[in-house]
mmCIF file with all atom_site columns, C-alpha atoms in Angstrom:
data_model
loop_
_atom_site.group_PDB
_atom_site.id
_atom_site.type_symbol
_atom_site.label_atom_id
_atom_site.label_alt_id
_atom_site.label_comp_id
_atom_site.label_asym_id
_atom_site.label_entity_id
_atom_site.label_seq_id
_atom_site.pdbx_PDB_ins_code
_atom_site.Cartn_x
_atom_site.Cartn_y
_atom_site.Cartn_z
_atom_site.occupancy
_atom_site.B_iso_or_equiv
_atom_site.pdbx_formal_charge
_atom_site.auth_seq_id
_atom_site.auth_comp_id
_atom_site.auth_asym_id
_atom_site.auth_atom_id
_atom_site.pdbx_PDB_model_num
ATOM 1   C CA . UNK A 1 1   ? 79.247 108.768 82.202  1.00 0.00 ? 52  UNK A CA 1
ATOM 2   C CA . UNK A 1 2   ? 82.691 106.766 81.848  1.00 0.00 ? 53  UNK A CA 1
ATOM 3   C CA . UNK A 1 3   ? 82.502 103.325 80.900  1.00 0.00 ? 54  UNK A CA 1
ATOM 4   C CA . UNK A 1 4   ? 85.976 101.582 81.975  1.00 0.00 ? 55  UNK A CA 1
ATOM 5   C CA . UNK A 1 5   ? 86.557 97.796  80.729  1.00 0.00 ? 56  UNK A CA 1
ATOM 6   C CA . UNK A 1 6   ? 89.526 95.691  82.287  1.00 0.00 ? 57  UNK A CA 1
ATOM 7   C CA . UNK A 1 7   ? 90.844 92.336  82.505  1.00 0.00 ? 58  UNK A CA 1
ATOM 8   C CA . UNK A 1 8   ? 93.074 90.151  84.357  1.00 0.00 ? 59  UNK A CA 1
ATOM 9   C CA . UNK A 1 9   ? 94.306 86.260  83.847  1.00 0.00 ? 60  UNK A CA 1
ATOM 10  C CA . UNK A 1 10  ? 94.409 84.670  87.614  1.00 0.00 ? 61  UNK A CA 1
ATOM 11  C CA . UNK A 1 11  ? 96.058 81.314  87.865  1.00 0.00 ? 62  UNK A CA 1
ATOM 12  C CA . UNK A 1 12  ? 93.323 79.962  89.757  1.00 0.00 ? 63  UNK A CA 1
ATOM 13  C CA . UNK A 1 13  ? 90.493 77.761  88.658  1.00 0.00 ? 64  UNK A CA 1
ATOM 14  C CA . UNK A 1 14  ? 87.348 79.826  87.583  1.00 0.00 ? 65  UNK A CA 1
ATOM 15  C CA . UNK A 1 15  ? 85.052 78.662  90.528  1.00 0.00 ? 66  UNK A CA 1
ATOM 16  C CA . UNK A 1 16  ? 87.885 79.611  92.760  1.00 0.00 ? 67  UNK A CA 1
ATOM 17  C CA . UNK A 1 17  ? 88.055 83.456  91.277  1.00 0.00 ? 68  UNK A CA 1
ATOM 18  C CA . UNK A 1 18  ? 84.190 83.503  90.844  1.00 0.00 ? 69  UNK A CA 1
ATOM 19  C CA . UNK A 1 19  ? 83.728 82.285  94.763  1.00 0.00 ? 70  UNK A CA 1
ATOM 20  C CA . UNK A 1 20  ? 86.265 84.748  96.197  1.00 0.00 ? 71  UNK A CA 1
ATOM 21  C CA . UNK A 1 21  ? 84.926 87.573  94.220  1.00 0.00 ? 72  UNK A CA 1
ATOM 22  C CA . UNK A 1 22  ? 81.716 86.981  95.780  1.00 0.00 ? 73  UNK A CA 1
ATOM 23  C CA . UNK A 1 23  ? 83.177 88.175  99.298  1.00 0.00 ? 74  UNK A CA 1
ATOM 24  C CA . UNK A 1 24  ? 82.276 91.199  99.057  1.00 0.00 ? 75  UNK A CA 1
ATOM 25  C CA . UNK A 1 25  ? 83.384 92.185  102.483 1.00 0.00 ? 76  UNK A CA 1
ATOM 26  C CA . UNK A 1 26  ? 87.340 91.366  101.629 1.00 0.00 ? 77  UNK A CA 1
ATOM 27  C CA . UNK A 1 27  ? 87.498 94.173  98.765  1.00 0.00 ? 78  UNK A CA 1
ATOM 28  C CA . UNK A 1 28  ? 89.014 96.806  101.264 1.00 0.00 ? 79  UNK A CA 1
ATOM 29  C CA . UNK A 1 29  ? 92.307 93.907  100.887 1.00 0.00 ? 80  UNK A CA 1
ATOM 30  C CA . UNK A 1 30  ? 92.857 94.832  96.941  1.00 0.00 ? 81  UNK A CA 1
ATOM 31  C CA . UNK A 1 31  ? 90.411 97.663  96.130  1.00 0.00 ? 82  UNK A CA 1
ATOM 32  C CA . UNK A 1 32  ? 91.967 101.300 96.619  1.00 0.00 ? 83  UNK A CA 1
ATOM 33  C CA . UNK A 1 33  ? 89.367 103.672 98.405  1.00 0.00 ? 84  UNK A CA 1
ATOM 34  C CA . UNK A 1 34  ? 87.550 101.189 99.713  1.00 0.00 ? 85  UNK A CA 1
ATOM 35  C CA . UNK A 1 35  ? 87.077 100.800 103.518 1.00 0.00 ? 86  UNK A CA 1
ATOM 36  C CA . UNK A 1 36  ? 84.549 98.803  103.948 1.00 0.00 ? 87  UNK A CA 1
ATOM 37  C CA . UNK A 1 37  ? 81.657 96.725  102.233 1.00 0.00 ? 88  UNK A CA 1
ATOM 38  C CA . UNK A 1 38  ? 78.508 95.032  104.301 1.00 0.00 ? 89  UNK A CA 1
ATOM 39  C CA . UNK A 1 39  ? 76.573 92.480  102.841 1.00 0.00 ? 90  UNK A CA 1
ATOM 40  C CA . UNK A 1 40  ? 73.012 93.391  104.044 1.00 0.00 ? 91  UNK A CA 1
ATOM 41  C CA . UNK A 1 41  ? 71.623 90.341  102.470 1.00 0.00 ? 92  UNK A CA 1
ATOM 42  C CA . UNK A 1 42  ? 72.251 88.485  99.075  1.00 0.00 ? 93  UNK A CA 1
ATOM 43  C CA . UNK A 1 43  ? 71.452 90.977  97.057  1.00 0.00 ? 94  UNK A CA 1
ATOM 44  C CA . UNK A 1 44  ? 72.224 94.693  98.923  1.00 0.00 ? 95  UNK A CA 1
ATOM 45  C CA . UNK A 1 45  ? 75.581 95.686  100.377 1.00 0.00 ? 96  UNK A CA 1
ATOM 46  C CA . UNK A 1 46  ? 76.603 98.749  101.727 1.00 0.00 ? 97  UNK A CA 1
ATOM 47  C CA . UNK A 1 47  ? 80.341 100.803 100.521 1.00 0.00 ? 98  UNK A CA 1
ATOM 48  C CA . UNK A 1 48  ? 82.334 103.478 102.744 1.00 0.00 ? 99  UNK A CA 1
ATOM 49  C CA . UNK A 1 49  ? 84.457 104.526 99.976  1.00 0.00 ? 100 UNK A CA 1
ATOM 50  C CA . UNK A 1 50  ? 87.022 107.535 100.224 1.00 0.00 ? 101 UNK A CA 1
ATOM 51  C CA . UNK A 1 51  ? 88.658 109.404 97.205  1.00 0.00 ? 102 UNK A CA 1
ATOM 52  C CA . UNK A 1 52  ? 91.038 112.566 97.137  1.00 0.00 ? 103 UNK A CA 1
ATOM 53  C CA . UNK A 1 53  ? 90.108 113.026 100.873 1.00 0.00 ? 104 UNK A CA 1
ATOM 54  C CA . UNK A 1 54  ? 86.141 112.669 100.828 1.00 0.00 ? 105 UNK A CA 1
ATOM 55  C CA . UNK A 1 55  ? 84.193 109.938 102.555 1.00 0.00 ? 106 UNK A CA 1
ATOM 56  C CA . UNK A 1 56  ? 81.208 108.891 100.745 1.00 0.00 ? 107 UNK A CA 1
ATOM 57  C CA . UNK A 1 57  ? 78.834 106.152 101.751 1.00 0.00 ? 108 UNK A CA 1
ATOM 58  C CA . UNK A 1 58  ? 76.235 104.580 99.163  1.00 0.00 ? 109 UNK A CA 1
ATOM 59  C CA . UNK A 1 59  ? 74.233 101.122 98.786  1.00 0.00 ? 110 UNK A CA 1
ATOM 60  C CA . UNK A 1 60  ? 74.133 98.978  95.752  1.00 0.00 ? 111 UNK A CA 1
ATOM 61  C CA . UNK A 1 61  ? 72.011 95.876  94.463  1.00 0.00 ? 112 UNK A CA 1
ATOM 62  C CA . UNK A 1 62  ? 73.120 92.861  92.659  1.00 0.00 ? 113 UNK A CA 1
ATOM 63  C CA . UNK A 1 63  ? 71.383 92.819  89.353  1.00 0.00 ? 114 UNK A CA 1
ATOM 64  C CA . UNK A 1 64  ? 72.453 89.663  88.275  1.00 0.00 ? 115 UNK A CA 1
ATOM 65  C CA . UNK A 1 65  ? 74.501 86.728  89.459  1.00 0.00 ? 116 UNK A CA 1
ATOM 66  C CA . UNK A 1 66  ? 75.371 83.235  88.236  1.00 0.00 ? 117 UNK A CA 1
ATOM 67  C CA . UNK A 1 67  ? 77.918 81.178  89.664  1.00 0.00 ? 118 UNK A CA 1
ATOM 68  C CA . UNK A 1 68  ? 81.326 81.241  87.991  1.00 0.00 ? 119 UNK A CA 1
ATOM 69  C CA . UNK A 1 69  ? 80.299 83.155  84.978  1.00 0.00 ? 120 UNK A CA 1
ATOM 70  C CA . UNK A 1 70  ? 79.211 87.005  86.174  1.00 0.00 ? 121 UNK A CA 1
ATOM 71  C CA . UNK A 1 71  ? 78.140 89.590  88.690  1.00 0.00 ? 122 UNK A CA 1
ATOM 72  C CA . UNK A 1 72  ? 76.199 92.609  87.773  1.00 0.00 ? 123 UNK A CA 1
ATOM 73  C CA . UNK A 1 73  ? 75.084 95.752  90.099  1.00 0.00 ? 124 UNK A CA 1
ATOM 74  C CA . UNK A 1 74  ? 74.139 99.037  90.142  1.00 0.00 ? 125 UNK A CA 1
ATOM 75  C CA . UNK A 1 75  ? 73.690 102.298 92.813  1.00 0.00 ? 126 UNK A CA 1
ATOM 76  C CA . UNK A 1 76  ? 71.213 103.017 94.422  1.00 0.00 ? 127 UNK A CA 1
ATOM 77  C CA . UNK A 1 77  ? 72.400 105.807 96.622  1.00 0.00 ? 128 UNK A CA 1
ATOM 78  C CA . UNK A 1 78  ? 75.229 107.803 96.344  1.00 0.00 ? 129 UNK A CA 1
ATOM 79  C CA . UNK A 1 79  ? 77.976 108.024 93.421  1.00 0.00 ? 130 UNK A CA 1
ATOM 80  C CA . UNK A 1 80  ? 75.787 106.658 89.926  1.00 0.00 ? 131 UNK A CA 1
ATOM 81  C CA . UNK A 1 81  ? 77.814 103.876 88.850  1.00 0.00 ? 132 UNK A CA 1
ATOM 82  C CA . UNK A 1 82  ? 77.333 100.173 87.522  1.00 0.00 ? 133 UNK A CA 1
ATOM 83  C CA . UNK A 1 83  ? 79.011 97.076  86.168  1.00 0.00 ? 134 UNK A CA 1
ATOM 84  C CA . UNK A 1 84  ? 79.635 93.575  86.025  1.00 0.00 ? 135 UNK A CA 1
ATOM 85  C CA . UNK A 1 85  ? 82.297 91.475  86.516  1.00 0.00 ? 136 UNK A CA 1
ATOM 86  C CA . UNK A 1 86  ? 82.812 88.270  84.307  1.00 0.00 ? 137 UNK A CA 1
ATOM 87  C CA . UNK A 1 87  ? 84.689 85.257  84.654  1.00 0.00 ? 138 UNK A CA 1
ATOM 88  C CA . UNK A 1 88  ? 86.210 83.070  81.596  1.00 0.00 ? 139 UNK A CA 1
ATOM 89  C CA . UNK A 1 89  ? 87.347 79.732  82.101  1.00 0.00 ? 140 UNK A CA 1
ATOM 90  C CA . UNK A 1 90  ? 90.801 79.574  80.053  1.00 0.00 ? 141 UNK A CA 1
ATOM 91  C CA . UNK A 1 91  ? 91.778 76.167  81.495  1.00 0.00 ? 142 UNK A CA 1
ATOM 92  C CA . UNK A 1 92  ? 91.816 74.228  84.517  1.00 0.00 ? 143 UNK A CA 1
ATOM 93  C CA . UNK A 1 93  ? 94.305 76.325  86.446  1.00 0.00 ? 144 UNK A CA 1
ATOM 94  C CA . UNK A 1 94  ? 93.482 80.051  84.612  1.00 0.00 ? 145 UNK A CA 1
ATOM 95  C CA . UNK A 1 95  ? 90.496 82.570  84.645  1.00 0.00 ? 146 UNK A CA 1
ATOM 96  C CA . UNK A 1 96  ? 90.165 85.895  82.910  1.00 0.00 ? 147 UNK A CA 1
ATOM 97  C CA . UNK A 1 97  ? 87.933 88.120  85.093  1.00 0.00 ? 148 UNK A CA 1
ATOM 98  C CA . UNK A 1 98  ? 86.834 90.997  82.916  1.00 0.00 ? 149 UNK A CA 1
ATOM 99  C CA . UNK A 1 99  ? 85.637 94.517  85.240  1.00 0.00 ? 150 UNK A CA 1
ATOM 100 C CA . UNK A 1 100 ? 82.991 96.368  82.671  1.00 0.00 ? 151 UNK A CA 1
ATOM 101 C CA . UNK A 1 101 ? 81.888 99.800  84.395  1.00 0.00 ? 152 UNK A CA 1
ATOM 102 C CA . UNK A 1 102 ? 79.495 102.669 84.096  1.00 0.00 ? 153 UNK A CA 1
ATOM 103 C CA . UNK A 1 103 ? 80.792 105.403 85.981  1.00 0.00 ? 154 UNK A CA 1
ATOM 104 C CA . UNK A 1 104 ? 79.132 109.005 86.403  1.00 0.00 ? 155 UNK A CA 1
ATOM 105 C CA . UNK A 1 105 ? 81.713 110.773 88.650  1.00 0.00 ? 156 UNK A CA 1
ATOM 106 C CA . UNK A 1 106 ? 80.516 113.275 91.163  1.00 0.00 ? 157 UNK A CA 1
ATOM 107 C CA . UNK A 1 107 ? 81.938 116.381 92.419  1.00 0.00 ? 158 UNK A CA 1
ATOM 108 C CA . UNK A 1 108 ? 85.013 117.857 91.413  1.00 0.00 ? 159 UNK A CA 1
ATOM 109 C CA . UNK A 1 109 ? 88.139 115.482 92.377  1.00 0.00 ? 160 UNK A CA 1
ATOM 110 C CA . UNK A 1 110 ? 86.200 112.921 91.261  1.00 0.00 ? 161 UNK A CA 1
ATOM 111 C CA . UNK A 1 111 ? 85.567 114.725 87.828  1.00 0.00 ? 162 UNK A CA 1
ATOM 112 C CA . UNK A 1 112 ? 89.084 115.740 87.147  1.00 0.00 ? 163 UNK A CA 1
ATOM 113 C CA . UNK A 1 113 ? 90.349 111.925 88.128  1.00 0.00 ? 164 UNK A CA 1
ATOM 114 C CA . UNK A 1 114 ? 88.196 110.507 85.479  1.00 0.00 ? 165 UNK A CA 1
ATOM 115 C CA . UNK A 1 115 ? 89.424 113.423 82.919  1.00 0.00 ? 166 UNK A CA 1
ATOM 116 C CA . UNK A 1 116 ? 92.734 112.272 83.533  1.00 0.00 ? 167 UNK A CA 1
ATOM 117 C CA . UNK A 1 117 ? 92.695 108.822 83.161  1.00 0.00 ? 168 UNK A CA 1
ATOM 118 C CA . UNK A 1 118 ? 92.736 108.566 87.145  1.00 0.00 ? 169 UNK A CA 1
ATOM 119 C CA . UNK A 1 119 ? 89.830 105.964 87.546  1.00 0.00 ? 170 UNK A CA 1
ATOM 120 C CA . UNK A 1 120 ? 91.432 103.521 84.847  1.00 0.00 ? 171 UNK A CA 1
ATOM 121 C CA . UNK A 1 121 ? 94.494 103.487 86.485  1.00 0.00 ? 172 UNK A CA 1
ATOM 122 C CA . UNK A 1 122 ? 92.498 102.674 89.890  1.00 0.00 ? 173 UNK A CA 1
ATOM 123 C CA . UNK A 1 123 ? 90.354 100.016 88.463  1.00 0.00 ? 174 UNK A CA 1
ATOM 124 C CA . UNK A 1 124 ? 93.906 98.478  86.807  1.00 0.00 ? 175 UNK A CA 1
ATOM 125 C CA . UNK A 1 125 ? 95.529 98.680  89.876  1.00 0.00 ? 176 UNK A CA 1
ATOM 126 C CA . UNK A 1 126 ? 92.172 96.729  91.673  1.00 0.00 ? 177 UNK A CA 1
ATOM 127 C CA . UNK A 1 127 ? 92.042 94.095  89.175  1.00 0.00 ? 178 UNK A CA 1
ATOM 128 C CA . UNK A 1 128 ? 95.999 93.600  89.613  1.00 0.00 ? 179 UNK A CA 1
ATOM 129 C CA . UNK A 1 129 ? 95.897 93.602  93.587  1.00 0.00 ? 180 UNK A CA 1
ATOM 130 C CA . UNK A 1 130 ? 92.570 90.712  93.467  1.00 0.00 ? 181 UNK A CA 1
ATOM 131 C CA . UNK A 1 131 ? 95.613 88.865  90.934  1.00 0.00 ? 182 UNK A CA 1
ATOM 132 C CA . UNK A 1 132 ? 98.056 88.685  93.722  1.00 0.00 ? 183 UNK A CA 1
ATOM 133 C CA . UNK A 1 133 ? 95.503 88.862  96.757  1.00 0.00 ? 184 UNK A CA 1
ATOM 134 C CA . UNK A 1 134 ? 94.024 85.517  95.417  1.00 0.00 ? 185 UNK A CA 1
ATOM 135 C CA . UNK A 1 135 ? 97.038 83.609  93.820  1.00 0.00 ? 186 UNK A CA 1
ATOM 136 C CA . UNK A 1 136 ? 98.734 84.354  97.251  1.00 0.00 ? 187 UNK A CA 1
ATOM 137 C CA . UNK A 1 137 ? 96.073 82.628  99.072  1.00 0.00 ? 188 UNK A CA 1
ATOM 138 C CA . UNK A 1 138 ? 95.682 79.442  96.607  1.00 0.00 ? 189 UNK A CA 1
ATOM 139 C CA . UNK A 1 139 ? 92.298 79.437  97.834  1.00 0.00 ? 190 UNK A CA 1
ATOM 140 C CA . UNK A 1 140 ? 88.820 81.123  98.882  1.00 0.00 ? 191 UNK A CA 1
ATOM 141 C CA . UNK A 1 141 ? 87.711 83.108  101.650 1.00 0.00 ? 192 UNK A CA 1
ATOM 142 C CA . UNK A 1 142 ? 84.258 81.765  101.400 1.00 0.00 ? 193 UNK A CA 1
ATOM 143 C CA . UNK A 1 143 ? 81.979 81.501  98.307  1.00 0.00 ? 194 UNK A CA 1
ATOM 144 C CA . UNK A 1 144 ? 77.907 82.007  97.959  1.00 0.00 ? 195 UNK A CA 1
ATOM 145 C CA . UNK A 1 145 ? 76.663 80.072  94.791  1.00 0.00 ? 196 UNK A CA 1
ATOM 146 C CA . UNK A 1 146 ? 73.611 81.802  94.745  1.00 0.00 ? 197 UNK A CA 1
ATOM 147 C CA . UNK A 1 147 ? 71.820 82.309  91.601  1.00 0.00 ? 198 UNK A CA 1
ATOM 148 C CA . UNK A 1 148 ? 70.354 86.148  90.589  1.00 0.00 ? 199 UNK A CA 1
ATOM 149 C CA . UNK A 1 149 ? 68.162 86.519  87.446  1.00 0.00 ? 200 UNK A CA 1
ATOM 150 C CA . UNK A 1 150 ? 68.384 89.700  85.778  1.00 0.00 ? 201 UNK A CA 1
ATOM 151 C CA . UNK A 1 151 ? 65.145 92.090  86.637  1.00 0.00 ? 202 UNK A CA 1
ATOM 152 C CA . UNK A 1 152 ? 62.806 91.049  83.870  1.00 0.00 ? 203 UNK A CA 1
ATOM 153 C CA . UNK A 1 153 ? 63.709 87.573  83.505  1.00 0.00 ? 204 UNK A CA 1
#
């Protein structure tokens, strides 16, 4: 298991990074290997994800959700991986949105990327692409302000 931890400052207001992040279905537009997300309801979506040439398909629940502050999921199919994604209010016009991940690669490419320092540079690259993807729109795609307590809570 890999845990991978990165951040990015957006120049957009924190409910404005929190609400876009929350579209779930517009990943494929800054994530790399990821074709396509469905959002089965508010808590389940569904990932067609490709790496070094192999489709996989897998479902994952939101753990945890509260509006501007964090996201949380885990697997529940598929490649065994969890995280949540945070959002810091640094002033009016800035956010830092932190990406904390478990990640327990499976199969061999998948293996040898995280060896090599592959799946940091991915998850970089991901955090850099939502930068531009939602500083070049100014604005959100759509928002839910849904609240998720934590299993337990």
């Amino acid at each position: 298991m890999s845990t991978i931890t990165e951040m990015v400052d957006v120049e957009v207001p924190v409910k404005t990074a929190y609400n876009q992040w929350t579209q779930f279905e517009t990943f494929p537009n800054f994530m790399e290997g990821v074709e396509e997300i469905r959002q089965i309801d508010a808590t389940h979506t569904h990932w067609v994800t490709k790496f070094g040439g192999v489709s996989r398909e897998f479902d994952a629940t939101i753990t945890e959700q509260h509006p501007d502050e964090r996201v949380a999921w885990t697997s529940d199919s598929g490649p065994d991986h969890a995280g949540v994604i945070t959002f810091h209010r640094l002033d009016d016009n800035t956010t830092r949105v932190t990406a904390q991940m478990d990640i327990d690669p499976e199969g061999f490419a998948e293996n040898v990327a995280d060896k090599l320092g592959v799946l940091d540079r991915r998850i970089k690259g991901d955090m850099k692409r939502f930068k531009e993807f939602i500083e070049s729109r100014g604005r959100e795609s759509g928002a839910w302000r849904g609240d998720v307590d934590r299993p337990g809570s």
